[in-house]
Coordinates of C-alpha atoms in Angstrom, one line a residue:
M1 CA 0.1 -0.1 0.0
D2 CA 1.5 3.3 -0.9
S3 CA 1.2 6.5 1.2
R4 CA -1.8 7.8 -0.7
S5 CA -3.6 4.5 0.0
A6 CA -2.6 4.7 3.6
A7 CA -3.9 8.2 3.9
W8 CA -7.1 7.2 2.4
S9 CA -7.6 4.3 4.7
I10 CA -7.1 6.6 7.7
G11 CA -9.6 9.0 6.3
L12 CA -12.1 6.3 5.8
A13 CA -11.7 5.1 9.2
A14 CA -12.2 8.6 10.6
A15 CA -15.2 9.2 8.4
I16 CA -17.0 6.1 9.4
A17 CA -16.4 6.4 13.1
G18 CA -17.0 10.1 13.1
F19 CA -20.3 9.7 11.3
A20 CA -21.5 7.4 14.1
V21 CA -20.5 10.0 16.7
Y22 CA -22.1 12.7 14.7
T23 CA -25.4 11.1 14.3
S24 CA -25.5 9.8 17.8
Q25 CA -25.2 13.3 19.3
R26 CA -26.7 15.4 16.5
K27 CA -29.6 16.7 18.3
E28 CA -27.6 17.9 21.2
Q29 CA -25.0 19.5 19.0
S30 CA -27.3 21.4 16.5
S31 CA -25.8 24.5 15.3
I32 CA -26.5 27.9 17.0
S33 CA -25.1 29.8 14.1
T34 CA -27.2 32.6 12.4
D35 CA -26.7 33.8 8.9
I36 CA -25.4 37.3 8.7
D37 CA -28.2 38.3 6.4
V38 CA -30.6 38.5 9.3
L39 CA -28.6 41.5 10.6
A40 CA -30.0 44.7 9.2
N41 CA -27.1 46.7 7.8
G42 CA -26.1 49.6 10.1
E43 CA -29.2 49.1 12.2
K44 CA -28.2 46.1 14.4
A45 CA -26.3 46.7 17.7
Y46 CA -25.0 44.4 20.4
D47 CA -23.6 45.1 23.7
Y48 CA -20.6 43.1 23.0
V49 CA -19.2 42.0 19.7
I50 CA -16.7 39.2 19.8
V51 CA -14.4 38.7 16.9
G52 CA -13.3 35.1 16.6
G53 CA -15.2 31.9 17.7
G54 CA -12.0 30.1 18.6
T55 CA -10.4 28.8 21.8
A56 CA -11.0 32.0 23.8
G57 CA -14.1 33.4 21.9
C58 CA -16.4 30.5 22.7
V59 CA -15.6 30.8 26.4
L60 CA -16.1 34.5 26.4
A61 CA -19.4 34.3 24.5
R62 CA -20.8 31.8 27.0
R63 CA -19.7 33.7 30.1
L64 CA -20.8 37.1 29.0
S65 CA -24.2 35.8 27.8
E66 CA -24.8 34.4 31.3
D67 CA -25.9 37.9 32.2
L68 CA -29.2 37.8 30.4
S69 CA -29.4 41.7 30.5
V70 CA -26.6 42.0 27.8
T71 CA -26.6 41.0 24.1
V72 CA -23.6 39.1 22.7
L73 CA -22.6 38.6 19.0
L74 CA -19.9 36.1 18.2
I75 CA -18.5 36.2 14.7
E76 CA -16.3 33.3 13.3
A77 CA -14.6 33.4 10.1
G78 CA -14.6 29.6 9.6
G79 CA -17.4 27.2 9.6
S80 CA -18.8 24.5 11.9
D81 CA -16.7 22.1 13.9
E82 CA -19.1 19.3 13.2
A83 CA -16.6 16.9 11.3
P84 CA -15.3 13.4 12.3
E85 CA -11.6 14.6 12.0
V86 CA -12.4 17.2 14.6
K87 CA -14.4 14.9 17.0
I88 CA -12.3 11.7 16.9
P89 CA -9.2 12.4 19.0
V90 CA -6.6 10.5 16.9
S91 CA -7.6 12.0 13.6
Y92 CA -6.9 15.7 14.4
G93 CA -4.1 15.9 11.8
K94 CA -6.6 15.4 9.0
T95 CA -7.7 18.9 9.7
F96 CA -4.4 20.4 8.7
K97 CA -4.3 21.8 5.0
S98 CA -8.0 21.6 4.8
K99 CA -10.9 24.1 4.7
R100 CA -10.8 24.1 8.6
D101 CA -7.2 25.3 8.6
W102 CA -5.9 28.8 7.9
E103 CA -2.7 27.2 6.8
F104 CA -0.3 30.0 7.4
Y105 CA 3.3 29.8 6.4
T106 CA 6.3 31.8 7.8
E107 CA 8.7 33.5 5.5
P108 CA 11.8 31.4 4.5
E109 CA 13.7 31.0 7.7
L110 CA 17.5 31.3 7.0
T111 CA 18.3 29.7 10.4
S112 CA 16.2 26.6 9.8
G113 CA 17.0 25.4 6.4
N114 CA 15.7 28.4 4.5
R115 CA 12.3 26.7 4.8
K116 CA 8.8 28.1 4.8
H117 CA 7.2 26.5 8.1
L118 CA 3.6 25.5 7.9
W119 CA 1.6 26.9 10.9
P120 CA -1.8 25.2 11.0
R121 CA -4.4 27.3 12.9
G122 CA -8.0 26.3 13.4
K123 CA -10.4 28.0 11.0
M124 CA -13.7 26.7 12.5
M125 CA -15.7 27.0 15.7
G126 CA -13.5 26.3 18.6
G127 CA -10.4 27.5 16.8
C128 CA -7.2 25.7 17.6
S129 CA -9.0 23.8 20.5
S130 CA -10.6 22.0 17.5
N131 CA -7.5 20.8 15.8
N132 CA -4.8 20.6 18.5
A133 CA -3.5 17.5 20.4
M134 CA -5.9 17.9 23.3
M135 CA -3.1 18.2 25.9
Y136 CA -4.4 19.7 29.1
H137 CA -1.5 21.5 30.7
R138 CA -1.5 24.8 32.5
G139 CA 2.2 25.3 32.8
P140 CA 4.6 26.0 35.8
A141 CA 3.0 28.2 38.6
S142 CA 6.2 30.5 38.6
D143 CA 5.5 31.4 34.8
F144 CA 2.2 33.2 35.9
D145 CA 3.9 34.7 38.9
Q146 CA 6.4 36.1 36.2
W147 CA 3.4 37.5 34.3
A148 CA 2.4 39.3 37.5
E149 CA 5.7 40.9 37.7
M150 CA 5.9 41.8 34.0
T151 CA 2.4 43.5 34.2
D152 CA 2.8 44.9 37.7
D153 CA -0.5 43.2 38.5
P154 CA -0.7 40.6 41.3
A155 CA -4.0 39.4 39.8
W156 CA -2.0 37.4 37.2
S157 CA -0.1 35.4 39.7
F158 CA -0.8 31.7 39.7
E159 CA -2.6 31.9 43.1
R160 CA -5.0 34.4 41.7
V161 CA -5.6 32.7 38.3
L162 CA -5.9 29.1 39.7
P163 CA -9.7 29.6 40.4
Y164 CA -10.2 30.5 36.7
F165 CA -8.5 27.3 35.6
K166 CA -10.6 25.3 38.0
R167 CA -13.7 27.2 36.9
S168 CA -13.3 26.0 33.4
E169 CA -12.4 22.4 34.1
G170 CA -14.9 19.5 34.5
F171 CA -12.5 16.7 35.6
F172 CA -14.0 13.3 35.6
P173 CA -12.4 9.7 36.3
P174 CA -11.6 7.7 33.2
N175 CA -14.5 5.6 32.1
Y176 CA -12.3 3.1 30.4
P177 CA -9.6 0.9 32.0
P178 CA -6.3 2.8 32.1
M179 CA -3.1 0.8 31.2
A180 CA -1.3 2.6 34.0
K181 CA -2.6 4.3 37.1
A182 CA -2.5 8.0 37.5
S183 CA -4.4 10.2 39.9
P184 CA -5.1 13.9 39.9
D185 CA -4.2 16.2 42.7
S186 CA -7.9 16.6 43.7
G187 CA -7.5 20.1 45.3
M188 CA -5.9 21.5 42.2
H189 CA -8.7 20.6 39.8
G190 CA -12.2 21.8 39.0
Y191 CA -15.1 19.2 38.7
K192 CA -18.1 21.3 37.6
G193 CA -16.7 23.2 34.7
P194 CA -17.8 22.6 31.1
W195 CA -14.4 21.8 29.7
K196 CA -14.1 18.0 30.2
V197 CA -10.6 16.8 31.4
S198 CA -9.4 13.3 32.1
Y199 CA -6.8 10.7 31.2
S200 CA -7.3 9.1 28.0
Y201 CA -5.9 6.1 26.0
L202 CA -2.3 4.9 26.9
H203 CA -0.3 2.7 24.7
P204 CA 2.1 0.2 26.3
I205 CA 5.1 1.7 24.7
C206 CA 4.2 5.1 26.4
E207 CA 3.9 3.4 29.7
G208 CA 7.4 1.9 29.0
F209 CA 8.7 5.5 28.3
V210 CA 7.5 6.7 31.7
K211 CA 9.4 3.8 33.4
A212 CA 12.5 4.5 31.2
C213 CA 12.6 8.1 32.2
Q214 CA 12.3 7.2 35.9
T215 CA 15.3 4.9 35.3
A216 CA 17.2 7.8 33.7
G217 CA 16.6 9.9 36.8
L218 CA 13.4 11.8 36.5
R219 CA 10.7 11.6 39.2
L220 CA 7.2 10.2 38.5
N221 CA 4.6 13.0 38.3
N222 CA 1.0 11.8 38.4
D223 CA -0.3 15.2 37.8
F224 CA 1.5 17.9 35.7
N225 CA -1.2 20.3 36.9
G226 CA -0.8 19.3 40.6
R227 CA 0.6 21.3 43.6
Y228 CA 4.1 19.7 43.2
G229 CA 4.6 21.3 39.7
T230 CA 5.4 20.3 36.2
L231 CA 8.8 18.7 36.5
G232 CA 9.1 15.0 36.0
V233 CA 7.5 12.3 33.7
G234 CA 4.0 11.0 33.6
R235 CA 0.7 10.8 31.7
I236 CA -0.7 13.8 30.1
Q237 CA -4.2 14.8 31.0
T238 CA -6.4 15.5 27.9
F239 CA -9.6 17.2 27.1
I240 CA -11.5 14.3 25.7
D241 CA -15.0 13.9 27.2
Q242 CA -16.8 10.8 28.5
E243 CA -18.0 9.9 24.9
A244 CA -14.3 9.8 23.8
V245 CA -15.0 12.9 21.8
R246 CA -12.8 16.1 21.7
S247 CA -14.0 18.6 24.3
N248 CA -13.2 21.7 22.3
T249 CA -14.4 25.0 23.5
S250 CA -17.2 25.2 20.9
R251 CA -18.6 21.8 22.2
A252 CA -17.8 22.4 25.8
Y253 CA -19.0 26.0 26.2
L254 CA -21.6 26.5 23.5
G255 CA -22.8 22.9 22.7
H256 CA -25.3 22.5 25.5
K257 CA -28.9 22.9 24.5
A258 CA -29.6 25.5 27.3
I259 CA -26.8 27.7 25.8
Q260 CA -28.0 27.3 22.3
N261 CA -31.5 28.6 23.4
R262 CA -30.1 31.8 24.9
K263 CA -31.9 34.7 23.2
N264 CA -29.2 37.1 24.1
L265 CA -26.4 35.2 22.2
T266 CA -26.1 35.2 18.5
V267 CA -23.4 33.3 16.7
I268 CA -22.6 33.7 13.0
T269 CA -20.0 31.7 10.9
N270 CA -18.2 32.1 7.7
V271 CA -18.0 35.8 8.1
I272 CA -14.7 37.7 7.9
V273 CA -14.3 41.0 10.1
S274 CA -12.3 43.2 8.0
K275 CA -11.9 46.3 10.2
I276 CA -12.6 47.6 13.7
L277 CA -14.7 50.8 13.4
L278 CA -13.3 53.6 15.5
A279 CA -14.7 57.0 16.4
K280 CA -12.9 60.0 18.1
L281 CA -15.1 61.8 20.5
G282 CA -12.7 64.6 21.6
G283 CA -10.2 62.2 23.1
E284 CA -8.8 58.8 22.4
P285 CA -10.3 56.7 19.7
K286 CA -13.3 54.5 20.7
A287 CA -14.2 51.2 19.3
V288 CA -17.8 51.4 18.2
G289 CA -18.3 48.3 16.0
V290 CA -16.9 46.1 13.2
Q291 CA -17.1 45.9 9.4
C292 CA -17.8 42.4 8.0
L293 CA -17.3 41.1 4.7
R294 CA -19.5 38.8 2.7
A295 CA -18.6 37.1 -0.7
S296 CA -19.7 39.4 -3.7
Q297 CA -21.8 41.7 -1.4
D298 CA -21.5 45.0 0.3
P299 CA -19.7 45.1 3.7
V300 CA -22.0 45.0 6.8
T301 CA -21.6 47.2 9.7
I302 CA -22.3 45.8 13.1
L303 CA -22.3 48.3 16.2
A304 CA -21.1 47.6 19.7
K305 CA -22.8 49.4 22.4
H306 CA -20.1 48.6 25.1
E307 CA -17.1 46.8 23.7
V308 CA -15.4 45.1 20.7
I309 CA -13.4 42.1 21.9
L310 CA -10.7 40.5 19.6
C311 CA -10.3 36.8 20.1
A312 CA -8.8 36.1 16.6
G313 CA -5.6 34.6 17.9
A314 CA -1.8 35.4 17.9
I315 CA -1.7 36.0 14.0
Q316 CA -5.1 37.5 13.2
S317 CA -5.7 39.8 16.3
P318 CA -2.6 41.9 15.5
Q319 CA -3.4 41.8 11.8
L320 CA -7.0 43.1 12.5
L321 CA -5.5 46.0 14.8
M322 CA -3.1 47.1 12.2
L323 CA -5.7 47.1 9.4
S324 CA -7.9 49.3 11.7
G325 CA -5.0 51.8 12.1
I326 CA -3.7 50.5 15.4
G327 CA 0.0 49.6 15.4
P328 CA 3.4 50.9 14.4
K329 CA 2.9 54.0 12.5
D330 CA 5.8 53.5 9.9
K331 CA 4.5 50.0 9.1
L332 CA 0.9 51.2 8.7
E333 CA 1.9 54.0 6.4
K334 CA 3.7 51.6 4.2
H335 CA 0.3 50.1 3.3
G336 CA -1.5 53.4 3.1
I337 CA -3.4 52.8 6.4
Q338 CA -4.1 56.0 8.4
T339 CA -2.7 55.7 12.0
Q340 CA -5.5 56.0 14.6
C341 CA -3.4 54.8 17.5
H342 CA 0.4 54.3 17.4
L343 CA 1.4 51.2 19.2
S344 CA 4.9 49.9 18.3
G345 CA 4.4 46.4 19.9
V346 CA 1.6 45.2 17.6
G347 CA 2.9 42.1 16.0
E348 CA 6.1 41.9 17.8
N349 CA 7.1 39.6 20.7
L350 CA 6.1 36.5 18.8
Y351 CA 7.0 33.3 20.6
D352 CA 6.5 29.7 19.6
H353 CA 7.6 26.3 20.8
L354 CA 9.9 24.8 18.4
G355 CA 10.2 20.9 18.2
I356 CA 12.4 18.3 16.8
N357 CA 11.6 14.7 16.5
V358 CA 13.8 11.6 17.5
I359 CA 12.2 8.5 15.9
F360 CA 12.8 4.8 16.7
R361 CA 11.6 1.7 14.9
T362 CA 9.8 -0.8 17.1
Q363 CA 10.2 -4.4 17.7
P364 CA 8.1 -6.9 15.5
G365 CA 4.8 -7.5 17.1
I366 CA 4.5 -4.1 18.6
A367 CA 1.3 -2.7 17.2
T368 CA 1.7 1.1 17.3
L369 CA -0.8 3.7 16.1
D370 CA 0.6 3.3 12.6
M371 CA -1.6 0.3 12.3
M372 CA -4.5 2.6 11.6
E373 CA -3.4 2.6 8.0
S374 CA -4.3 -1.0 7.5
P375 CA -7.9 -1.5 6.2
F376 CA -7.7 -4.9 7.9
K377 CA -7.5 -3.4 11.3
L378 CA -10.3 -0.9 10.7
P379 CA -13.3 -3.1 11.7
G380 CA -12.0 -3.8 15.2
L381 CA -11.0 -0.2 15.7
L382 CA -14.2 1.2 14.6
Y383 CA -16.2 -1.3 16.7
N384 CA -14.2 -0.4 19.8
Y385 CA -14.7 3.2 19.2
Y386 CA -18.2 3.4 18.3
R387 CA -19.5 0.5 20.7
N388 CA -17.3 0.9 23.7
R389 CA -15.6 4.3 23.3
T390 CA -12.2 2.6 23.6
G391 CA -9.2 1.7 21.7
P392 CA -6.5 3.6 19.7
L393 CA -9.0 6.0 18.1
T394 CA -9.4 7.5 21.5
S395 CA -5.7 8.4 21.7
N396 CA -4.6 12.0 21.5
I397 CA -1.2 10.8 20.1
G398 CA 0.9 12.7 22.6
E399 CA 0.0 10.4 25.5
C400 CA 2.9 10.9 28.0
A401 CA 5.6 13.5 28.6
A402 CA 8.7 14.4 30.4
F403 CA 9.4 18.0 31.5
L404 CA 13.0 18.4 32.5
R405 CA 15.8 21.0 33.0
L406 CA 19.3 21.0 31.8
E407 CA 20.4 20.2 35.3
D408 CA 18.5 16.9 35.1
M409 CA 20.7 15.8 32.2
D410 CA 23.4 13.3 33.2
Q411 CA 25.9 14.5 30.5
S412 CA 28.9 16.9 30.7
S413 CA 27.8 18.9 27.6
A414 CA 24.7 20.1 29.4
S415 CA 26.7 21.2 32.4
A416 CA 29.1 23.0 30.0
L417 CA 26.1 24.9 28.4
L418 CA 24.9 25.9 31.8
S419 CA 28.3 27.2 32.9
H420 CA 29.1 29.0 29.7
P421 CA 29.3 32.9 30.2
S422 CA 26.8 33.6 27.3
Y423 CA 24.1 31.3 28.9
V424 CA 21.0 33.1 29.9
E425 CA 18.5 31.6 32.3
L426 CA 15.0 32.1 30.7
A427 CA 12.9 29.8 32.8
S428 CA 10.9 31.6 35.4
S429 CA 12.3 29.4 38.3
R430 CA 14.1 26.2 39.0
N431 CA 10.6 24.7 38.9
S432 CA 10.1 25.6 35.4
P433 CA 11.4 23.2 32.7
H434 CA 13.7 23.9 29.7
L435 CA 12.5 21.0 27.6
E436 CA 9.5 18.7 27.1
I437 CA 9.8 15.3 25.7
I438 CA 6.6 13.7 24.4
S439 CA 6.0 9.9 23.7
C440 CA 3.9 9.4 20.5
P441 CA 3.4 5.6 19.5
L442 CA 3.6 6.3 15.8
Y443 CA 5.8 7.9 13.1
T444 CA 5.1 11.6 13.0
R445 CA 6.9 14.1 10.7
N446 CA 5.5 16.8 8.6
H447 CA 2.5 17.5 10.7
L448 CA 1.3 14.1 10.9
G449 CA 1.7 13.6 7.2
L450 CA 2.3 10.2 5.7
D451 CA 4.5 11.2 2.8
A452 CA 7.5 11.0 5.0
F453 CA 7.4 7.3 5.7
P454 CA 11.0 5.9 5.1
N455 CA 9.8 2.3 4.9
L456 CA 6.2 1.8 3.9
A457 CA 6.5 -2.0 4.4
R458 CA 7.3 -1.6 8.0
R459 CA 5.0 1.0 9.7
R460 CA 5.9 0.4 13.3
Y461 CA 7.6 3.5 14.9
V462 CA 7.7 5.5 18.1
T463 CA 8.4 9.2 18.0
F464 CA 9.9 11.4 20.7
P465 CA 9.2 15.0 19.9
I466 CA 11.5 17.4 21.9
L467 CA 10.0 20.9 22.5
L468 CA 12.1 24.0 23.4
L469 CA 10.1 25.6 26.1
N470 CA 11.9 28.9 26.8
P471 CA 13.2 30.1 23.4
R472 CA 15.5 33.1 23.1
S473 CA 14.6 33.4 19.4
T474 CA 11.5 35.5 18.9
G475 CA 9.9 36.7 15.9
R476 CA 7.2 39.1 14.6
M477 CA 4.4 39.5 12.1
E478 CA 3.6 42.2 9.6
L479 CA 0.8 43.1 7.2
R480 CA 1.3 41.8 3.6
S481 CA -1.1 44.3 2.3
S482 CA -4.1 46.4 3.4
N483 CA -6.4 43.6 2.4
I484 CA -7.7 41.3 5.1
Q485 CA -7.9 38.4 2.6
D486 CA -3.9 38.5 2.3
K487 CA -2.3 36.4 4.8
P488 CA 0.2 38.3 7.0
V489 CA 4.0 38.0 6.9
I490 CA 5.3 35.8 9.6
Y491 CA 8.9 35.7 10.8
A492 CA 9.5 33.0 13.4
N493 CA 13.3 33.4 13.6
Y494 CA 13.6 29.8 14.7
L495 CA 17.1 28.9 16.2
S496 CA 18.4 32.3 15.7
S497 CA 19.9 32.1 19.1
E498 CA 22.9 29.7 19.5
Q499 CA 21.6 28.9 23.0
D500 CA 18.3 27.6 21.5
V501 CA 20.3 25.3 19.2
Q502 CA 22.5 23.9 22.0
T503 CA 19.5 23.4 24.3
I504 CA 17.5 21.3 21.9
V505 CA 20.6 19.4 20.8
E506 CA 21.0 18.4 24.4
G507 CA 17.4 17.2 24.4
I508 CA 18.3 14.6 21.6
K509 CA 21.3 13.5 23.6
W510 CA 19.1 12.9 26.6
V511 CA 16.6 10.9 24.7
R512 CA 19.3 8.6 23.5
Y513 CA 20.7 8.5 27.1
M514 CA 17.3 7.5 28.3
V515 CA 16.9 4.7 25.9
K516 CA 20.3 3.2 26.6
E517 CA 19.9 3.6 30.4
D518 CA 16.8 1.4 30.5
K519 CA 17.9 -1.9 28.7
Q520 CA 14.6 -3.5 29.3
F521 CA 12.6 -0.6 27.6
E522 CA 15.0 -0.7 24.6
S523 CA 15.0 -4.5 24.2
Q524 CA 11.3 -4.9 24.6
Y525 CA 10.1 -2.1 22.4
L526 CA 12.7 -0.6 20.2
D527 CA 14.6 -1.8 17.2
G528 CA 17.1 0.9 16.3
E529 CA 17.0 4.6 15.8
E530 CA 15.5 5.9 12.5
L531 CA 16.0 9.6 12.8
P532 CA 18.3 11.3 13.1
G533 CA 20.0 8.0 12.8
P534 CA 22.9 6.4 14.8
N535 CA 25.5 7.9 12.5
V536 CA 24.5 11.5 13.5
I537 CA 26.5 11.9 16.5
D538 CA 28.6 15.0 16.9
D539 CA 27.1 18.4 17.8
S540 CA 27.6 19.8 14.3
A541 CA 25.7 17.0 12.7
L542 CA 23.0 17.2 15.3
E543 CA 22.6 20.9 14.8
T544 CA 22.2 20.4 11.1
Y545 CA 19.5 17.9 11.7
C546 CA 17.7 20.3 14.0
R547 CA 17.8 23.1 11.6
E548 CA 16.7 21.0 8.6
Q549 CA 14.0 19.2 10.4
C550 CA 12.6 21.3 13.2
A551 CA 9.0 22.4 13.1
T552 CA 6.4 24.4 15.0
Y553 CA 4.5 22.7 17.9
Y554 CA 1.5 24.9 17.4
H555 CA 2.0 27.5 20.2
P556 CA 2.4 31.0 18.6
V557 CA 1.7 33.7 21.3
G558 CA 2.6 37.1 22.4
T559 CA 1.9 39.5 19.4
C560 CA -0.5 41.7 21.4
K561 CA 1.7 41.7 24.6
M562 CA 0.1 42.4 27.9
G563 CA 2.3 44.7 29.9
K564 CA 2.6 47.9 31.9
T565 CA 1.2 51.0 30.1
D566 CA 4.5 52.8 30.3
D567 CA 6.2 50.0 28.4
P568 CA 6.4 50.9 24.7
T569 CA 6.2 47.2 23.7
S570 CA 2.9 46.7 25.4
V571 CA -0.4 46.5 23.4
V572 CA -2.8 45.8 26.2
D573 CA -2.9 46.6 29.8
S574 CA -3.4 44.1 32.6
Q575 CA -7.1 44.5 32.1
L576 CA -6.6 43.3 28.5
R577 CA -7.6 46.9 27.2
V578 CA -5.8 48.0 24.1
I579 CA -3.7 50.9 25.2
G580 CA -4.9 54.2 23.9
V581 CA -8.3 52.9 22.4
D582 CA -11.5 52.9 24.5
R583 CA -13.8 49.9 24.5
L584 CA -11.6 47.5 22.7
R585 CA -9.9 44.5 24.3
V586 CA -7.8 41.5 23.1
V587 CA -8.6 38.2 24.8
D588 CA -6.5 35.2 23.4
A589 CA -3.0 33.8 23.2
S590 CA -1.6 37.0 21.6
I591 CA -1.7 38.7 25.0
F592 CA 0.9 36.5 26.7
P593 CA 3.7 38.7 27.8
K594 CA 6.0 35.5 27.6
I595 CA 5.4 32.1 26.5
T596 CA 4.6 29.6 29.2
A597 CA 6.9 26.4 29.5
G598 CA 4.0 24.2 28.5
H599 CA 1.0 23.8 26.3
T600 CA -1.0 27.0 25.7
C601 CA -4.6 25.9 25.3
A602 CA -5.4 25.9 29.0
P603 CA -3.9 29.2 29.8
T604 CA -5.8 30.7 26.9
I605 CA -9.0 29.5 28.3
M606 CA -8.1 30.8 31.8
I607 CA -7.5 34.2 30.2
A608 CA -10.9 34.2 28.6
E609 CA -12.6 33.1 32.0
R610 CA -10.9 36.0 33.8
A611 CA -11.7 38.5 31.0
A612 CA -15.4 37.8 31.2
D613 CA -15.2 38.9 34.8
L614 CA -13.2 42.0 34.0
I615 CA -15.6 43.0 31.2
L616 CA -18.7 42.6 33.1
A617 CA -17.2 44.4 36.1
A618 CA -16.3 47.3 33.9
R619 CA -19.8 47.4 32.6
N620 CA -21.2 47.6 36.0
S621 CA -18.9 50.3 36.9
R622 CA -19.8 52.4 33.9
M623 CA -23.5 51.9 34.6
S624 CA -23.2 53.0 38.2
S625 CA -21.4 56.2 37.2
H626 CA -24.1 56.9 34.6
L627 CA -21.7 57.2 31.8
D628 CA -23.2 57.9 28.2
Y629 CA -23.1 54.7 26.1
S630 CA -23.9 56.5 22.8
Y631 CA -21.9 55.4 19.8
V632 CA -21.0 57.5 16.7
L633 CA -19.6 56.0 13.5
P634 CA -16.7 57.7 11.9

């Protein structure tokens, strides 16, 4: 079977199983979307207009609309998340390069093989919570304490944001037999929230990985979100619900029938917001609405009585700000855009987690997730998934992980890196990791694409992605033109820092050390290193491999940096208000002042949970002071 046939068989498996899930839950998940044609041009106004129905936007729409005295409009540029490749956990890679993916690309990166890197971003309800790997990880507590210092606002400390993490979470015990025990730190989790979290499928080889990491010196960590922190090795908690279906924010926050029947919440899909409408009423500009585009029709104006809230993500939130005249004056004038508010930090401070994969062949008889290519395996897999909600289709692929610091590595080169005069400590504390190593029981390169298989006859592999968690290399994004339809220019600047290169090379060495240290793990499961290969040994060769093979691990953040108002690089203040513009906020991953040393979905949802309280509190304050809510179009 060639790679195209293999891809077809996986697609068939996902389609059949997904159709079963879709039809069994169709009534509960009926769409709440409303076509934009029902909105009278220039006459319809809402209290709050949310731009982007992604990870944060769905959370915000639910929480704001819980106050039945306010009206909320949620606008999503993509379509529905009702698709098998979205719902079935293991099949999320099928959303990449599809109509549900924005499919951004960086500019050619000179420091990483002169390649254009694909950046998949969810173009559907739920956004990236609908196409990521469903890894529930908040990040180290000290990272949020660092946010509090960077913003001069103690409300962003971990102690103060923990209640918002817990408010979102609906942790439940696994309803299928785990292959290895893991228990959550009960006092650190929420159990009544809409976002379903638990432990999902665990492959035996990933259980072996956990034991091998312990043999290599890491402590067992049964809860990366517990009171004892992130460091160590263990199972990853996932946002997969009791029906073994992805619990994205669209399903979790807006999927319930009671929410769908709210008369004060309107959701429209497949509509692009092209501009934030600003008015100057004798002082700073004020956001008064948005302009929406429809194919082959005149733009539609929708007004906001109280606030416009951008939840379009780390790429499109800054893009929309700049298209509206908010950003670096010189870069706006370059595209003929009149500056309404000069903010030099818009589009800057772009962080991402870069990853490199170490891949091993597995021993004969070890059935990895690669078996999903086989049409002979499909009936049993489908039966287990549809009938019992069990089996490999419930895997999120990244099943276990190790979070470690350079000090944890038993090798002289890591010590040399730490002691070098040029080394800069970027982790927020000694409890914040430098690297994450994930265990994935399949061959994964090129964003889960099958075209990279080196040996189609074999199809048995395990991949250990290594993520650089505290990069020194940061990038930026800029406008390509003044047209919202033109994708922005992205400069990731991967591995432009020599320290980043050395750190991720140390990760490759440690994976090899871990494998050799646990002879039982190696002999029971592994049959030799596929990539980078046993002949790639010295630092120079490993660096070349990293530069030629590294890729995003889907965590771009920071381009509308939250910070102190006197910091010229800040875009929003600690209340998430755009500096210098009234009634405009940004609520998504773009506001991260610094990337967290872990996965970014849970922190983004926490931000949206807290933002809802900030927004409603501001409304109540305005009402009590009898401020005028009139709005004037430019």
